Amino acid sequence: MYQRYRAHGLTLVAVATDDDLGKVREFVDSQALAAEVAYQGEALAGQYGARTFPFTFIVDAKGVIRAAYDGFKPECLGQLEQDLRTQLERL
């Protein structure tokens, strides 16, 4: 979805909470992640009340969570995309 919507204003941020920065950087490099990465992001994740990993939040331009998804469930991708499109239309 990032590839599809980045030209429309989508920013993707991966929050890494691992203590071993070397392993995180190695993973990011090996996967060629297109996301911005917030290293040592435990406090950042905590600000949004992350309960499980992985988690996905759609956050508007003011920092307000507009949708939240705990874990990864392929059956939720359609709703995630609709929530994302709704926010991008407001830009």
PDB file of N, CA and C in Angstrom:
ATOM      1  N   MET A   1       0.815  -1.193   0.000  1.00  0.00           N
ATOM      2  CA  MET A   1       0.000   0.000   0.000  1.00  0.00           C
ATOM      3  C   MET A   1       0.861   1.260   0.000  1.00  0.00           C
ATOM      4  N   TYR A   2       2.017   1.158   0.644  1.00  0.00           N
ATOM      5  CA  TYR A   2       2.897   2.330   0.663  1.00  0.00           C
ATOM      6  C   TYR A   2       3.277   2.741  -0.751  1.00  0.00           C
ATOM      7  N   GLN A   3       3.648   1.759  -1.566  1.00  0.00           N
ATOM      8  CA  GLN A   3       4.034   2.065  -2.948  1.00  0.00           C
ATOM      9  C   GLN A   3       2.888   2.751  -3.687  1.00  0.00           C
ATOM     10  N   ARG A   4       1.676   2.329  -3.429  1.00  0.00           N
ATOM     11  CA  ARG A   4       0.502   2.844  -4.119  1.00  0.00           C
ATOM     12  C   ARG A   4       0.140   4.263  -3.675  1.00  0.00           C
ATOM     13  N   TYR A   5       0.333   4.580  -2.395  1.00  0.00           N
ATOM     14  CA  TYR A   5      -0.191   5.833  -1.854  1.00  0.00           C
ATOM     15  C   TYR A   5       0.853   6.864  -1.441  1.00  0.00           C
ATOM     16  N   ARG A   6       2.117   6.553  -1.564  1.00  0.00           N
ATOM     17  CA  ARG A   6       3.129   7.524  -1.126  1.00  0.00           C
ATOM     18  C   ARG A   6       3.064   8.832  -1.914  1.00  0.00           C
ATOM     19  N   ALA A   7       2.727   8.761  -3.179  1.00  0.00           N
ATOM     20  CA  ALA A   7       2.629   9.985  -3.986  1.00  0.00           C
ATOM     21  C   ALA A   7       1.428  10.841  -3.583  1.00  0.00           C
ATOM     22  N   HIS A   8       0.545  10.269  -2.771  1.00  0.00           N
ATOM     23  CA  HIS A   8      -0.651  10.976  -2.307  1.00  0.00           C
ATOM     24  C   HIS A   8      -0.476  11.526  -0.897  1.00  0.00           C
ATOM     25  N   GLY A   9       0.727  11.415  -0.349  1.00  0.00           N
ATOM     26  CA  GLY A   9       1.000  11.990   0.961  1.00  0.00           C
ATOM     27  C   GLY A   9       1.211  10.999   2.079  1.00  0.00           C
ATOM     28  N   LEU A  10       1.195   9.705   1.783  1.00  0.00           N
ATOM     29  CA  LEU A  10       1.392   8.697   2.825  1.00  0.00           C
ATOM     30  C   LEU A  10       2.845   8.673   3.276  1.00  0.00           C
ATOM     31  N   THR A  11       3.054   8.674   4.565  1.00  0.00           N
ATOM     32  CA  THR A  11       4.367   8.470   5.151  1.00  0.00           C
ATOM     33  C   THR A  11       4.285   7.210   5.997  1.00  0.00           C
ATOM     34  N   LEU A  12       5.249   6.338   5.847  1.00  0.00           N
ATOM     35  CA  LEU A  12       5.281   5.085   6.583  1.00  0.00           C
ATOM     36  C   LEU A  12       6.435   5.145   7.564  1.00  0.00           C
ATOM     37  N   VAL A  13       6.136   4.904   8.838  1.00  0.00           N
ATOM     38  CA  VAL A  13       7.165   4.913   9.871  1.00  0.00           C
ATOM     39  C   VAL A  13       7.143   3.567  10.587  1.00  0.00           C
ATOM     40  N   ALA A  14       8.270   2.898  10.587  1.00  0.00           N
ATOM     41  CA  ALA A  14       8.424   1.659  11.345  1.00  0.00           C
ATOM     42  C   ALA A  14       9.053   2.022  12.682  1.00  0.00           C
ATOM     43  N   VAL A  15       8.491   1.518  13.751  1.00  0.00           N
ATOM     44  CA  VAL A  15       8.999   1.817  15.088  1.00  0.00           C
ATOM     45  C   VAL A  15       9.712   0.578  15.614  1.00  0.00           C
ATOM     46  N   ALA A  16      11.017   0.693  15.783  1.00  0.00           N
ATOM     47  CA  ALA A  16      11.834  -0.416  16.282  1.00  0.00           C
ATOM     48  C   ALA A  16      12.039  -0.240  17.780  1.00  0.00           C
ATOM     49  N   THR A  17      11.620  -1.233  18.549  1.00  0.00           N
ATOM     50  CA  THR A  17      11.754  -1.148  20.002  1.00  0.00           C
ATOM     51  C   THR A  17      12.860  -2.055  20.532  1.00  0.00           C
ATOM     52  N   ASP A  18      13.558  -2.723  19.640  1.00  0.00           N
ATOM     53  CA  ASP A  18      14.621  -3.637  20.044  1.00  0.00           C
ATOM     54  C   ASP A  18      15.791  -2.877  20.668  1.00  0.00           C
ATOM     55  N   ASP A  19      16.464  -3.525  21.595  1.00  0.00           N
ATOM     56  CA  ASP A  19      17.628  -2.910  22.236  1.00  0.00           C
ATOM     57  C   ASP A  19      18.877  -2.984  21.371  1.00  0.00           C
ATOM     58  N   ASP A  20      18.983  -4.003  20.537  1.00  0.00           N
ATOM     59  CA  ASP A  20      20.174  -4.222  19.716  1.00  0.00           C
ATOM     60  C   ASP A  20      20.030  -3.482  18.385  1.00  0.00           C
ATOM     61  N   LEU A  21      20.540  -2.249  18.337  1.00  0.00           N
ATOM     62  CA  LEU A  21      20.412  -1.434  17.129  1.00  0.00           C
ATOM     63  C   LEU A  21      21.087  -2.059  15.926  1.00  0.00           C
ATOM     64  N   GLY A  22      22.170  -2.770  16.149  1.00  0.00           N
ATOM     65  CA  GLY A  22      22.874  -3.417  15.050  1.00  0.00           C
ATOM     66  C   GLY A  22      21.983  -4.419  14.336  1.00  0.00           C
ATOM     67  N   LYS A  23      21.245  -5.212  15.092  1.00  0.00           N
ATOM     68  CA  LYS A  23      20.348  -6.196  14.484  1.00  0.00           C
ATOM     69  C   LYS A  23      19.198  -5.518  13.759  1.00  0.00           C
ATOM     70  N   VAL A  24      18.698  -4.434  14.321  1.00  0.00           N
ATOM     71  CA  VAL A  24      17.608  -3.709  13.661  1.00  0.00           C
ATOM     72  C   VAL A  24      18.105  -3.143  12.334  1.00  0.00           C
ATOM     73  N   ARG A  25      19.246  -2.496  12.356  1.00  0.00           N
ATOM     74  CA  ARG A  25      19.793  -1.922  11.121  1.00  0.00           C
ATOM     75  C   ARG A  25      20.075  -3.008  10.081  1.00  0.00           C
ATOM     76  N   GLU A  26      20.576  -4.141  10.543  1.00  0.00           N
ATOM     77  CA  GLU A  26      20.837  -5.260   9.635  1.00  0.00           C
ATOM     78  C   GLU A  26      19.535  -5.730   8.986  1.00  0.00           C
ATOM     79  N   PHE A  27      18.469  -5.849   9.777  1.00  0.00           N
ATOM     80  CA  PHE A  27      17.172  -6.262   9.238  1.00  0.00           C
ATOM     81  C   PHE A  27      16.645  -5.231   8.248  1.00  0.00           C
ATOM     82  N   VAL A  28      16.705  -3.959   8.607  1.00  0.00           N
ATOM     83  CA  VAL A  28      16.222  -2.889   7.715  1.00  0.00           C
ATOM     84  C   VAL A  28      16.962  -2.932   6.394  1.00  0.00           C
ATOM     85  N   ASP A  29      18.270  -3.071   6.451  1.00  0.00           N
ATOM     86  CA  ASP A  29      19.074  -3.123   5.224  1.00  0.00           C
ATOM     87  C   ASP A  29      18.766  -4.370   4.403  1.00  0.00           C
ATOM     88  N   SER A  30      18.623  -5.509   5.063  1.00  0.00           N
ATOM     89  CA  SER A  30      18.388  -6.759   4.336  1.00  0.00           C
ATOM     90  C   SER A  30      17.015  -6.784   3.670  1.00  0.00           C
ATOM     91  N   GLN A  31      16.059  -6.080   4.236  1.00  0.00           N
ATOM     92  CA  GLN A  31      14.705  -6.060   3.687  1.00  0.00           C
ATOM     93  C   GLN A  31      14.475  -4.874   2.755  1.00  0.00           C
ATOM     94  N   ALA A  32      15.453  -3.976   2.673  1.00  0.00           N
ATOM     95  CA  ALA A  32      15.325  -2.761   1.855  1.00  0.00           C
ATOM     96  C   ALA A  32      14.003  -2.052   2.154  1.00  0.00           C
ATOM     97  N   LEU A  33      13.757  -1.832   3.434  1.00  0.00           N
ATOM     98  CA  LEU A  33      12.505  -1.191   3.849  1.00  0.00           C
ATOM     99  C   LEU A  33      12.399   0.218   3.296  1.00  0.00           C
ATOM    100  N   ALA A  34      11.231   0.539   2.794  1.00  0.00           N
ATOM    101  CA  ALA A  34      10.976   1.875   2.270  1.00  0.00           C
ATOM    102  C   ALA A  34      10.541   2.829   3.378  1.00  0.00           C
ATOM    103  N   ALA A  35      10.262   2.308   4.539  1.00  0.00           N
ATOM    104  CA  ALA A  35       9.767   3.109   5.658  1.00  0.00           C
ATOM    105  C   ALA A  35      10.882   3.907   6.317  1.00  0.00           C
ATOM    106  N   GLU A  36      10.484   5.023   6.902  1.00  0.00           N
ATOM    107  CA  GLU A  36      11.370   5.700   7.840  1.00  0.00           C
ATOM    108  C   GLU A  36      11.410   4.803   9.075  1.00  0.00           C
ATOM    109  N   VAL A  37      12.523   4.741   9.771  1.00  0.00           N
ATOM    110  CA  VAL A  37      12.628   3.884  10.941  1.00  0.00           C
ATOM    111  C   VAL A  37      12.931   4.735  12.160  1.00  0.00           C
ATOM    112  N   ALA A  38      12.102   4.589  13.185  1.00  0.00           N
ATOM    113  CA  ALA A  38      12.344   5.252  14.469  1.00  0.00           C
ATOM    114  C   ALA A  38      13.039   4.229  15.361  1.00  0.00           C
ATOM    115  N   TYR A  39      14.346   4.400  15.543  1.00  0.00           N
ATOM    116  CA  TYR A  39      15.117   3.485  16.365  1.00  0.00           C
ATOM    117  C   TYR A  39      14.880   3.807  17.834  1.00  0.00           C
ATOM    118  N   GLN A  40      15.010   2.790  18.671  1.00  0.00           N
ATOM    119  CA  GLN A  40      14.779   2.926  20.109  1.00  0.00           C
ATOM    120  C   GLN A  40      13.432   3.610  20.344  1.00  0.00           C
ATOM    121  N   GLY A  41      12.425   3.090  19.679  1.00  0.00           N
ATOM    122  CA  GLY A  41      11.112   3.718  19.674  1.00  0.00           C
ATOM    123  C   GLY A  41      10.158   3.251  20.746  1.00  0.00           C
ATOM    124  N   GLU A  42      10.659   2.655  21.813  1.00  0.00           N
ATOM    125  CA  GLU A  42       9.786   2.178  22.896  1.00  0.00           C
ATOM    126  C   GLU A  42       8.902   3.309  23.429  1.00  0.00           C
ATOM    127  N   ALA A  43       9.485   4.469  23.663  1.00  0.00           N
ATOM    128  CA  ALA A  43       8.697   5.600  24.179  1.00  0.00           C
ATOM    129  C   ALA A  43       7.665   6.055  23.153  1.00  0.00           C
ATOM    130  N   LEU A  44       8.042   6.063  21.883  1.00  0.00           N
ATOM    131  CA  LEU A  44       7.111   6.459  20.827  1.00  0.00           C
ATOM    132  C   LEU A  44       5.941   5.489  20.758  1.00  0.00           C
ATOM    133  N   ALA A  45       6.230   4.200  20.773  1.00  0.00           N
ATOM    134  CA  ALA A  45       5.161   3.194  20.753  1.00  0.00           C
ATOM    135  C   ALA A  45       4.264   3.366  21.971  1.00  0.00           C
ATOM    136  N   GLY A  46       4.868   3.658  23.103  1.00  0.00           N
ATOM    137  CA  GLY A  46       4.099   3.848  24.332  1.00  0.00           C
ATOM    138  C   GLY A  46       3.171   5.050  24.270  1.00  0.00           C
ATOM    139  N   GLN A  47       3.571   6.094  23.566  1.00  0.00           N
ATOM    140  CA  GLN A  47       2.722   7.281  23.439  1.00  0.00           C
ATOM    141  C   GLN A  47       1.416   6.958  22.743  1.00  0.00           C
ATOM    142  N   TYR A  48       1.451   5.962  21.864  1.00  0.00           N
ATOM    143  CA  TYR A  48       0.257   5.581  21.121  1.00  0.00           C
ATOM    144  C   TYR A  48      -0.450   4.387  21.740  1.00  0.00           C
ATOM    145  N   GLY A  49       0.015   3.926  22.888  1.00  0.00           N
ATOM    146  CA  GLY A  49      -0.660   2.840  23.583  1.00  0.00           C
ATOM    147  C   GLY A  49      -0.581   1.507  22.861  1.00  0.00           C
ATOM    148  N   ALA A  50       0.527   1.234  22.210  1.00  0.00           N
ATOM    149  CA  ALA A  50       0.685  -0.029  21.492  1.00  0.00           C
ATOM    150  C   ALA A  50       0.556  -1.186  22.486  1.00  0.00           C
ATOM    151  N   ARG A  51      -0.307  -2.138  22.137  1.00  0.00           N
ATOM    152  CA  ARG A  51      -0.559  -3.252  23.038  1.00  0.00           C
ATOM    153  C   ARG A  51       0.082  -4.547  22.563  1.00  0.00           C
ATOM    154  N   THR A  52       0.135  -4.734  21.272  1.00  0.00           N
ATOM    155  CA  THR A  52       0.703  -5.952  20.708  1.00  0.00           C
ATOM    156  C   THR A  52       1.647  -5.586  19.566  1.00  0.00           C
ATOM    157  N   PHE A  53       2.469  -6.518  19.196  1.00  0.00           N
ATOM    158  CA  PHE A  53       3.369  -6.326  18.071  1.00  0.00           C
ATOM    159  C   PHE A  53       3.102  -7.413  17.048  1.00  0.00           C
ATOM    160  N   PRO A  54       3.079  -7.140  15.798  1.00  0.00           N
ATOM    161  CA  PRO A  54       3.151  -5.795  15.225  1.00  0.00           C
ATOM    162  C   PRO A  54       1.823  -5.073  15.400  1.00  0.00           C
ATOM    163  N   PHE A  55       1.862  -3.774  15.224  1.00  0.00           N
ATOM    164  CA  PHE A  55       0.649  -2.971  15.277  1.00  0.00           C
ATOM    165  C   PHE A  55       0.709  -1.941  14.166  1.00  0.00           C
ATOM    166  N   THR A  56      -0.451  -1.490  13.753  1.00  0.00           N
ATOM    167  CA  THR A  56      -0.545  -0.485  12.705  1.00  0.00           C
ATOM    168  C   THR A  56      -1.495   0.594  13.163  1.00  0.00           C
ATOM    169  N   PHE A  57      -1.056   1.831  13.062  1.00  0.00           N
ATOM    170  CA  PHE A  57      -1.920   2.970  13.340  1.00  0.00           C
ATOM    171  C   PHE A  57      -1.962   3.852  12.111  1.00  0.00           C
ATOM    172  N   ILE A  58      -3.116   4.367  11.822  1.00  0.00           N
ATOM    173  CA  ILE A  58      -3.237   5.432  10.835  1.00  0.00           C
ATOM    174  C   ILE A  58      -3.360   6.708  11.643  1.00  0.00           C
ATOM    175  N   VAL A  59      -2.374   7.569  11.478  1.00  0.00           N
ATOM    176  CA  VAL A  59      -2.277   8.799  12.263  1.00  0.00           C
ATOM    177  C   VAL A  59      -2.428   9.972  11.314  1.00  0.00           C
ATOM    178  N   ASP A  60      -3.292  10.920  11.678  1.00  0.00           N
ATOM    179  CA  ASP A  60      -3.494  12.063  10.789  1.00  0.00           C
ATOM    180  C   ASP A  60      -2.368  13.079  10.942  1.00  0.00           C
ATOM    181  N   ALA A  61      -2.438  14.151  10.187  1.00  0.00           N
ATOM    182  CA  ALA A  61      -1.379  15.161  10.164  1.00  0.00           C
ATOM    183  C   ALA A  61      -1.191  15.855  11.509  1.00  0.00           C
ATOM    184  N   LYS A  62      -2.189  15.778  12.386  1.00  0.00           N
ATOM    185  CA  LYS A  62      -2.089  16.396  13.714  1.00  0.00           C
ATOM    186  C   LYS A  62      -1.629  15.415  14.782  1.00  0.00           C
ATOM    187  N   GLY A  63      -1.354  14.174  14.382  1.00  0.00           N
ATOM    188  CA  GLY A  63      -0.883  13.171  15.332  1.00  0.00           C
ATOM    189  C   GLY A  63      -1.994  12.400  16.023  1.00  0.00           C
ATOM    190  N   VAL A  64      -3.216  12.524  15.555  1.00  0.00           N
ATOM    191  CA  VAL A  64      -4.354  11.834  16.150  1.00  0.00           C
ATOM    192  C   VAL A  64      -4.538  10.476  15.470  1.00  0.00           C
ATOM    193  N   ILE A  65      -4.665   9.431  16.283  1.00  0.00           N
ATOM    194  CA  ILE A  65      -4.910   8.098  15.731  1.00  0.00           C
ATOM    195  C   ILE A  65      -6.324   8.059  15.172  1.00  0.00           C
ATOM    196  N   ARG A  66      -6.436   7.689  13.903  1.00  0.00           N
ATOM    197  CA  ARG A  66      -7.735   7.592  13.243  1.00  0.00           C
ATOM    198  C   ARG A  66      -8.177   6.152  13.044  1.00  0.00           C
ATOM    199  N   ALA A  67      -7.241   5.208  13.102  1.00  0.00           N
ATOM    200  CA  ALA A  67      -7.564   3.782  13.008  1.00  0.00           C
ATOM    201  C   ALA A  67      -6.412   3.010  13.642  1.00  0.00           C
ATOM    202  N   ALA A  68      -6.735   1.858  14.227  1.00  0.00           N
ATOM    203  CA  ALA A  68      -5.716   1.037  14.879  1.00  0.00           C
ATOM    204  C   ALA A  68      -5.962  -0.426  14.557  1.00  0.00           C
ATOM    205  N   TYR A  69      -4.864  -1.133  14.321  1.00  0.00           N
ATOM    206  CA  TYR A  69      -4.921  -2.558  14.016  1.00  0.00           C
ATOM    207  C   TYR A  69      -3.871  -3.265  14.856  1.00  0.00           C
ATOM    208  N   ASP A  70      -4.298  -4.233  15.657  1.00  0.00           N
ATOM    209  CA  ASP A  70      -3.374  -5.031  16.466  1.00  0.00           C
ATOM    210  C   ASP A  70      -3.000  -6.290  15.702  1.00  0.00           C
ATOM    211  N   GLY A  71      -1.714  -6.603  15.691  1.00  0.00           N
ATOM    212  CA  GLY A  71      -1.264  -7.799  15.008  1.00  0.00           C
ATOM    213  C   GLY A  71      -1.372  -7.642  13.501  1.00  0.00           C
ATOM    214  N   PHE A  72      -1.180  -8.744  12.804  1.00  0.00           N
ATOM    215  CA  PHE A  72      -1.332  -8.739  11.346  1.00  0.00           C
ATOM    216  C   PHE A  72      -2.388  -9.757  10.983  1.00  0.00           C
ATOM    217  N   LYS A  73      -3.452  -9.289  10.363  1.00  0.00           N
ATOM    218  CA  LYS A  73      -4.541 -10.163   9.933  1.00  0.00           C
ATOM    219  C   LYS A  73      -4.850  -9.828   8.479  1.00  0.00           C
ATOM    220  N   PRO A  74      -4.510 -10.722   7.566  1.00  0.00           N
ATOM    221  CA  PRO A  74      -4.742 -10.438   6.141  1.00  0.00           C
ATOM    222  C   PRO A  74      -6.183 -10.028   5.832  1.00  0.00           C
ATOM    223  N   GLU A  75      -7.135 -10.554   6.574  1.00  0.00           N
ATOM    224  CA  GLU A  75      -8.538 -10.215   6.321  1.00  0.00           C
ATOM    225  C   GLU A  75      -8.866  -8.759   6.659  1.00  0.00           C
ATOM    226  N   CYS A  76      -7.979  -8.069   7.338  1.00  0.00           N
ATOM    227  CA  CYS A  76      -8.205  -6.663   7.693  1.00  0.00           C
ATOM    228  C   CYS A  76      -7.612  -5.690   6.678  1.00  0.00           C
ATOM    229  N   LEU A  77      -6.897  -6.179   5.687  1.00  0.00           N
ATOM    230  CA  LEU A  77      -6.217  -5.289   4.748  1.00  0.00           C
ATOM    231  C   LEU A  77      -7.177  -4.391   3.972  1.00  0.00           C
ATOM    232  N   GLY A  78      -8.346  -4.891   3.617  1.00  0.00           N
ATOM    233  CA  GLY A  78      -9.322  -4.070   2.901  1.00  0.00           C
ATOM    234  C   GLY A  78      -9.783  -2.890   3.738  1.00  0.00           C
ATOM    235  N   GLN A  79     -10.067  -3.143   5.020  1.00  0.00           N
ATOM    236  CA  GLN A  79     -10.491  -2.058   5.906  1.00  0.00           C
ATOM    237  C   GLN A  79      -9.350  -1.084   6.161  1.00  0.00           C
ATOM    238  N   LEU A  80      -8.141  -1.603   6.317  1.00  0.00           N
ATOM    239  CA  LEU A  80      -6.972  -0.748   6.497  1.00  0.00           C
ATOM    240  C   LEU A  80      -6.809   0.182   5.310  1.00  0.00           C
ATOM    241  N   GLU A  81      -6.935  -0.358   4.105  1.00  0.00           N
ATOM    242  CA  GLU A  81      -6.787   0.484   2.918  1.00  0.00           C
ATOM    243  C   GLU A  81      -7.894   1.536   2.851  1.00  0.00           C
ATOM    244  N   GLN A  82      -9.114   1.164   3.204  1.00  0.00           N
ATOM    245  CA  GLN A  82     -10.204   2.145   3.193  1.00  0.00           C
ATOM    246  C   GLN A  82      -9.960   3.256   4.219  1.00  0.00           C
ATOM    247  N   ASP A  83      -9.514   2.891   5.413  1.00  0.00           N
ATOM    248  CA  ASP A  83      -9.204   3.899   6.436  1.00  0.00           C
ATOM    249  C   ASP A  83      -8.079   4.817   5.966  1.00  0.00           C
ATOM    250  N   LEU A  84      -7.098   4.248   5.325  1.00  0.00           N
ATOM    251  CA  LEU A  84      -5.980   5.018   4.799  1.00  0.00           C
ATOM    252  C   LEU A  84      -6.448   5.999   3.729  1.00  0.00           C
ATOM    253  N   ARG A  85      -7.249   5.521   2.798  1.00  0.00           N
ATOM    254  CA  ARG A  85      -7.759   6.379   1.730  1.00  0.00           C
ATOM    255  C   ARG A  85      -8.606   7.532   2.296  1.00  0.00           C
ATOM    256  N   THR A  86      -9.389   7.229   3.306  1.00  0.00           N
ATOM    257  CA  THR A  86     -10.212   8.273   3.933  1.00  0.00           C
ATOM    258  C   THR A  86      -9.345   9.399   4.475  1.00  0.00           C
ATOM    259  N   GLN A  87      -8.251   9.051   5.136  1.00  0.00           N
ATOM    260  CA  GLN A  87      -7.370  10.070   5.705  1.00  0.00           C
ATOM    261  C   GLN A  87      -6.627  10.843   4.610  1.00  0.00           C
ATOM    262  N   LEU A  88      -6.187  10.144   3.569  1.00  0.00           N
ATOM    263  CA  LEU A  88      -5.469  10.811   2.492  1.00  0.00           C
ATOM    264  C   LEU A  88      -6.386  11.774   1.734  1.00  0.00           C
ATOM    265  N   GLU A  89      -7.653  11.469   1.642  1.00  0.00           N
ATOM    266  CA  GLU A  89      -8.598  12.359   0.975  1.00  0.00           C
ATOM    267  C   GLU A  89      -8.787  13.665   1.749  1.00  0.00           C
ATOM    268  N   ARG A  90      -8.467  13.645   3.032  1.00  0.00           N
ATOM    269  CA  ARG A  90      -8.614  14.842   3.875  1.00  0.00           C
ATOM    270  C   ARG A  90      -7.423  15.781   3.803  1.00  0.00           C
ATOM    271  N   LEU A  91      -6.354  15.327   3.167  1.00  0.00           N
ATOM    272  CA  LEU A  91      -5.144  16.173   3.076  1.00  0.00           C
ATOM    273  C   LEU A  91      -5.360  17.342   2.141  1.00  0.00           C
TER     274      LEU A  91
END
